Coordinates of C-alpha atoms in Angstrom, one line a residue:
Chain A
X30 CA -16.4 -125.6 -47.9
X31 CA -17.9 -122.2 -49.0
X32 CA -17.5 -120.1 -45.6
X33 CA -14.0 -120.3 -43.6
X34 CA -13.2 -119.2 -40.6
X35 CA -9.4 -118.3 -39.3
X36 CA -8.3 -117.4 -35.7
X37 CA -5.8 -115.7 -34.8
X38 CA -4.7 -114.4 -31.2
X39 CA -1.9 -112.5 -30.2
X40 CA -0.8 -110.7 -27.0
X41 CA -2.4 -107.7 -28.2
X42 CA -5.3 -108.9 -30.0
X43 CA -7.6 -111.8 -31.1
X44 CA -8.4 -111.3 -34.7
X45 CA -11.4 -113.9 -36.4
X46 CA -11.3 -113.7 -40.0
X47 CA -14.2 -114.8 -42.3
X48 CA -14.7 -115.2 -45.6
X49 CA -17.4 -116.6 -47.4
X50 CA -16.2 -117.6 -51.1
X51 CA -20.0 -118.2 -52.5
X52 CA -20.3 -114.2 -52.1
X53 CA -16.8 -113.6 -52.6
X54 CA -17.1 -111.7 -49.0
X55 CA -14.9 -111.3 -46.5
X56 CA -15.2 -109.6 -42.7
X57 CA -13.1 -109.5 -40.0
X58 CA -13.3 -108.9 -36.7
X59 CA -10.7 -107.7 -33.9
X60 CA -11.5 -107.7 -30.2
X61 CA -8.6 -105.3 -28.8
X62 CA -7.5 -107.5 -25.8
X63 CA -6.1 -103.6 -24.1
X64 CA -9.6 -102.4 -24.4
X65 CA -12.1 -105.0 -24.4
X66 CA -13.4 -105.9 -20.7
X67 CA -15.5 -109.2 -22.0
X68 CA -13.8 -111.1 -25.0
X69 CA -15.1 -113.6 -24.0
X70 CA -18.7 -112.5 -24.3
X71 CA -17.7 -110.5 -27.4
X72 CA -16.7 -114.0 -28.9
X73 CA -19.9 -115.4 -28.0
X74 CA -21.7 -112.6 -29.7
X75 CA -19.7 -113.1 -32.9
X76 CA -20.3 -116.7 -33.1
X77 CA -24.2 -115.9 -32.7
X78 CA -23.8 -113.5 -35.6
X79 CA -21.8 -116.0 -37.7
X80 CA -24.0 -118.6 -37.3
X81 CA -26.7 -116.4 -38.1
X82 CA -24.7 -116.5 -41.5
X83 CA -24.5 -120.2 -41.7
X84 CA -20.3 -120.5 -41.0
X85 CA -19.5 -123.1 -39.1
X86 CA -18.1 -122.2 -35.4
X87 CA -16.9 -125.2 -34.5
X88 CA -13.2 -123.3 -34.7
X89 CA -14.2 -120.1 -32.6
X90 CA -16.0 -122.5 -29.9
X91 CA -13.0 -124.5 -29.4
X92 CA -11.2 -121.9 -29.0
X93 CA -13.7 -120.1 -26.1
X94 CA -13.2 -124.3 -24.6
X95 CA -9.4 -123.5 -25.0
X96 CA -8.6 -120.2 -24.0
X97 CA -11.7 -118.6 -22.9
X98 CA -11.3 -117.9 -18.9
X99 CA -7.3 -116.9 -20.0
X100 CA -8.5 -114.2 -21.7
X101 CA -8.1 -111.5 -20.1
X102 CA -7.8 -108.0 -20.5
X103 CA -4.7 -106.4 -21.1
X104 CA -1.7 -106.4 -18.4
X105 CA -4.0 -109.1 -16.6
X106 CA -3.5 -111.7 -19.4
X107 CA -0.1 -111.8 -18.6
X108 CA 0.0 -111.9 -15.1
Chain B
X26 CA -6.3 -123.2 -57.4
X27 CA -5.8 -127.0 -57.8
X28 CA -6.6 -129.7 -55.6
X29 CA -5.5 -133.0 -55.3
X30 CA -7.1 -135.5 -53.1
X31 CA -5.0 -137.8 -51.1
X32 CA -7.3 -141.2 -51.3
X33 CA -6.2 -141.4 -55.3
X34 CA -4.0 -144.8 -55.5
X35 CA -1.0 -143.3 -57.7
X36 CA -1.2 -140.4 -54.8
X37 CA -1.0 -142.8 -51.4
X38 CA 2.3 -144.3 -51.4
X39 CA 4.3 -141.5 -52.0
X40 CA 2.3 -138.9 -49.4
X41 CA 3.1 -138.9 -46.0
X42 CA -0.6 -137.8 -44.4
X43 CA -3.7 -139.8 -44.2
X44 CA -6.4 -140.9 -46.8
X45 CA -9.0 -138.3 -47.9
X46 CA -7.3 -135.3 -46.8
X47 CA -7.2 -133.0 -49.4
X48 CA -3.5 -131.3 -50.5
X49 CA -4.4 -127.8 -51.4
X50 CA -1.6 -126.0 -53.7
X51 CA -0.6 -122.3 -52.6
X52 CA -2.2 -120.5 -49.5
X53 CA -5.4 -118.9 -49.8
X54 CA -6.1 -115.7 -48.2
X55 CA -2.5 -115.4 -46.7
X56 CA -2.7 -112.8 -44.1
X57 CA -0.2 -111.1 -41.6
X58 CA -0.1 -112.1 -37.9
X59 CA 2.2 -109.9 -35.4
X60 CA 3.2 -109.5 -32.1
X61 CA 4.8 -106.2 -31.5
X62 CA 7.7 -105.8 -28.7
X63 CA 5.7 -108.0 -26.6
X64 CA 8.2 -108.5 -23.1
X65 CA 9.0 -111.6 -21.6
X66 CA 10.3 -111.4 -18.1
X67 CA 13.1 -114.3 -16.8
X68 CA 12.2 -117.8 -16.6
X69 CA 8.7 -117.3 -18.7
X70 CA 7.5 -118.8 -21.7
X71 CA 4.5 -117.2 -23.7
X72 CA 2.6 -117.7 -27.2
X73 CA 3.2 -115.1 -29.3
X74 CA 1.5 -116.2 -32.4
X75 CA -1.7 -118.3 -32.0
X76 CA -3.4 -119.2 -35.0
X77 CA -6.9 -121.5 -35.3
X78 CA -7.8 -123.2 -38.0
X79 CA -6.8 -125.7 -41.1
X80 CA -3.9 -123.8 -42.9
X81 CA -0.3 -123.3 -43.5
X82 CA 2.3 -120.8 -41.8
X83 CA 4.6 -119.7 -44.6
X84 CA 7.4 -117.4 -43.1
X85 CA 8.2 -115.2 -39.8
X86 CA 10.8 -112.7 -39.0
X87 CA 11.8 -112.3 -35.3
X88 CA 13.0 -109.5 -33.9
X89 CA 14.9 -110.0 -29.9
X90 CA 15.5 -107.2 -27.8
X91 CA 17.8 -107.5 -24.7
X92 CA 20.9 -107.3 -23.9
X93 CA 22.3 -111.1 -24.4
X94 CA 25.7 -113.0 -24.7
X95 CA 26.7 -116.2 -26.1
X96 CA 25.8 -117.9 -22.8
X97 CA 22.4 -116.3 -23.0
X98 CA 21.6 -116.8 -26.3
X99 CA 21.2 -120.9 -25.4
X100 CA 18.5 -119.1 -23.1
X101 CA 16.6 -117.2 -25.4
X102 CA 14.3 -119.0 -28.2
X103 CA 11.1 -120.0 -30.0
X104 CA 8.9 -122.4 -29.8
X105 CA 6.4 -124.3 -32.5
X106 CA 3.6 -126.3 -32.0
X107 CA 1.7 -127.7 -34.4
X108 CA -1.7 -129.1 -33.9
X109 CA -0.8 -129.1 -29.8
X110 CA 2.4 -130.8 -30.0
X111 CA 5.6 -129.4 -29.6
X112 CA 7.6 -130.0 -33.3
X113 CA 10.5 -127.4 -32.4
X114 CA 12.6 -125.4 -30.2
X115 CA 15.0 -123.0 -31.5
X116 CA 17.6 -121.1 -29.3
X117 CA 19.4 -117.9 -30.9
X118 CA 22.2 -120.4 -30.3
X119 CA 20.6 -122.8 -32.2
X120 CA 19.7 -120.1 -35.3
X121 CA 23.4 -119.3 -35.3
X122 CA 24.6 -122.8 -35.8
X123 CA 22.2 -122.9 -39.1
X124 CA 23.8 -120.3 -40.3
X125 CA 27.1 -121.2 -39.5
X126 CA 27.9 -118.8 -36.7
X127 CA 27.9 -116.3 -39.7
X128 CA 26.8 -113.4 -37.4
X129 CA 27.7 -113.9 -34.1
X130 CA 31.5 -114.2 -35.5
X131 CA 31.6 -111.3 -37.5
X132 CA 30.2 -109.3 -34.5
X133 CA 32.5 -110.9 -32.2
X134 CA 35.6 -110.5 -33.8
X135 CA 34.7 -107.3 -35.2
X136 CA 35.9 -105.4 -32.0
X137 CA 33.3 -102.7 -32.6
X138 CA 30.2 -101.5 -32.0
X139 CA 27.4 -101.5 -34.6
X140 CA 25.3 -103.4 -37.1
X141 CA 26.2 -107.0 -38.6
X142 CA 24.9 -108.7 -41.3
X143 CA 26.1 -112.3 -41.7
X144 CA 27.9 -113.0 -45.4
X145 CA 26.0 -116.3 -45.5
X146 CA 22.5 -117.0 -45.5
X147 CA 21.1 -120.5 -44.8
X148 CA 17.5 -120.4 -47.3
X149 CA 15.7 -122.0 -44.5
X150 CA 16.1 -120.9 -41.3
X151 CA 18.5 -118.2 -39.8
X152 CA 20.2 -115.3 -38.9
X153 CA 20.1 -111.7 -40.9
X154 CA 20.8 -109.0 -38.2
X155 CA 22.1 -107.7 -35.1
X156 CA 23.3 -104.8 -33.1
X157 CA 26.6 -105.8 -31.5
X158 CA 27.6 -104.0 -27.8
X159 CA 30.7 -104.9 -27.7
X160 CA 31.3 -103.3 -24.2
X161 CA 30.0 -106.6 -23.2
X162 CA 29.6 -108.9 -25.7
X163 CA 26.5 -108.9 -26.3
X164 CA 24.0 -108.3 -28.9
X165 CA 20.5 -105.7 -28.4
X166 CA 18.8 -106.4 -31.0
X167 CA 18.9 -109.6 -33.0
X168 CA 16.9 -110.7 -36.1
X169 CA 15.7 -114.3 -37.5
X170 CA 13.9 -115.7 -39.4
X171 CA 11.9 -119.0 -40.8
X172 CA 11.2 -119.3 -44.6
X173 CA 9.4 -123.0 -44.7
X174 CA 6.0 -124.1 -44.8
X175 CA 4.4 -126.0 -41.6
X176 CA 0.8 -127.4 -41.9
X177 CA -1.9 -127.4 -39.2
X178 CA -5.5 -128.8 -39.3
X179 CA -6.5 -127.7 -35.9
X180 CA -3.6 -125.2 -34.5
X181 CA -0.4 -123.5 -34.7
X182 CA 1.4 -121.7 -32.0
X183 CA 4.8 -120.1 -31.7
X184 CA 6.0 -119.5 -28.2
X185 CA 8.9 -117.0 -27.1
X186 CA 10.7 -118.4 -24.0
X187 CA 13.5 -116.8 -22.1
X188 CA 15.3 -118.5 -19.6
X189 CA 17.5 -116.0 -19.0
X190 CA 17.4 -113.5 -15.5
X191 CA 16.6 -110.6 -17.6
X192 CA 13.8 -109.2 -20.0
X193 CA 13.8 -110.0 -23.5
X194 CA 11.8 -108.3 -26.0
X195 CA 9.9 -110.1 -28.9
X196 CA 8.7 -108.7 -32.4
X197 CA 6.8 -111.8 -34.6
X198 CA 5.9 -111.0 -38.0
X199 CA 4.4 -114.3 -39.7
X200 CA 2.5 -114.8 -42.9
X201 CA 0.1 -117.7 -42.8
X202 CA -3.0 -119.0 -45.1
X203 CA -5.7 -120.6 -44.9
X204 CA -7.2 -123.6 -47.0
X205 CA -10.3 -122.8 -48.2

């Protein structure tokens, strides 16, 4: 497995990590869950990209099937 | 980094964990995960670290804020799930009682105000601070912490819950990696 893929969500932020160990490259990305209106469409658009990079997504889509419509922005989130 | 794979015959009887998963040795990539003074009001309970992925949580310090007794502190807790099933629940109560009530005595019968460190440390899970009120017997601020190593292949989640009337403020810090 050359390219992983972490996830990691907290109330203030979901944070998807990448690293791709045939380039020795790493990226992450953190959607700001104060600021962000859409994660859920900002997820999508991450997976498109990371795809575009051959990673598997399988992780990040589960986790839109988990927890995408709960994901909300800020205060919201939490009721 | 050395690997091991689980199928090899001298391997099998001695692992618990099913054929042709591979055993990685040390954490790779470990990173930080935090939730910072993140409220939870009476009667909820809320994740507080979510992480996807195949890896391995390592440690976490936990920070309380409040304003809660001995009777409380049954109330107050954490949760971990591991691949979406609940594998522990830990009240501050509970933390004490690993650490052999270390803390909450030495606050107690201190008769004072202030900062308390327990004399004792249990390696694996415990207690290491709090802020004693002893107006009303009860502590503000309370610290814990868990120094063992819980594999996922698909999730891990710790939960705050508070069962208590009032809010309770939590502070995660956790260090988890990831298998390459």
């Amino acid at each position: 497995m050359k390219r992983v893929l972490f996830v990691v969500e907290t109330p203030e932020n979901i944070r998807i990590i990448t690293y791709d160990y045939g380039k020795m490259e790493g990226k992450e990305y953190v959607i700001d869950l104060e600021k962000e209106f859409t994660p859920e469409e900002r997820i999508k658009e991450i997976i498109a990209e990371l795809e575009n990079k051959k990673y598997d997504t399988r992780i990040l889509k589960q986790f839109l099937k988990k927890r995408g419509k709960k994901l909300r922005r800020g205060a919201l989130r939490h009721g | 980094m050395s690997i091991y794979y689980l199928d090899r015959p001298d391997f099998a009887p001695i692992v618990l964990n099913y054929p042709g998963r591979p055993l990685y040795s040390g954490a790779s990539l470990a990173l930080e995960a935090k939730a910072e003074y993140h409220v939870i009001s009476g009667g909820e309970t809320e994740d507080l670290i979510t992480v996807y992925g195949t890896g391995r949580f390592t440690h976490a310090t936990i920070l309380f804020g409040g304003k809660f007794g001995w009777a409380d502190m049954a109330n107050i807790g954490i949760e971990i799930w591991i691949d979406d099933s609940k594998r522990a629940v830990w009240s501050l109560q509970q933390f004490e009682l690993f650490n052999a009530l270390a803390l909450f005595n030495k606050a107690y019968y201190s008769g004072a105000d202030g900062w308390y460190y327990p004399d004792v440390l249990n390696p694996v899970i415990g207690t290491i601070g709090g802020r004693w009120n002893n107006t009303d017997k009860a502590f503000e601020e309370y610290y814990v912490y868990l120094n063992f190593i819980a594999e996922f292949v698909d999730s891990f989640v710790m939960k705050g819950f508070n069962k208590t009337s009032t809010d309770v403020t939590f502070t995660v810090r956790a260090l988890v990696g990831y298998y390459p």
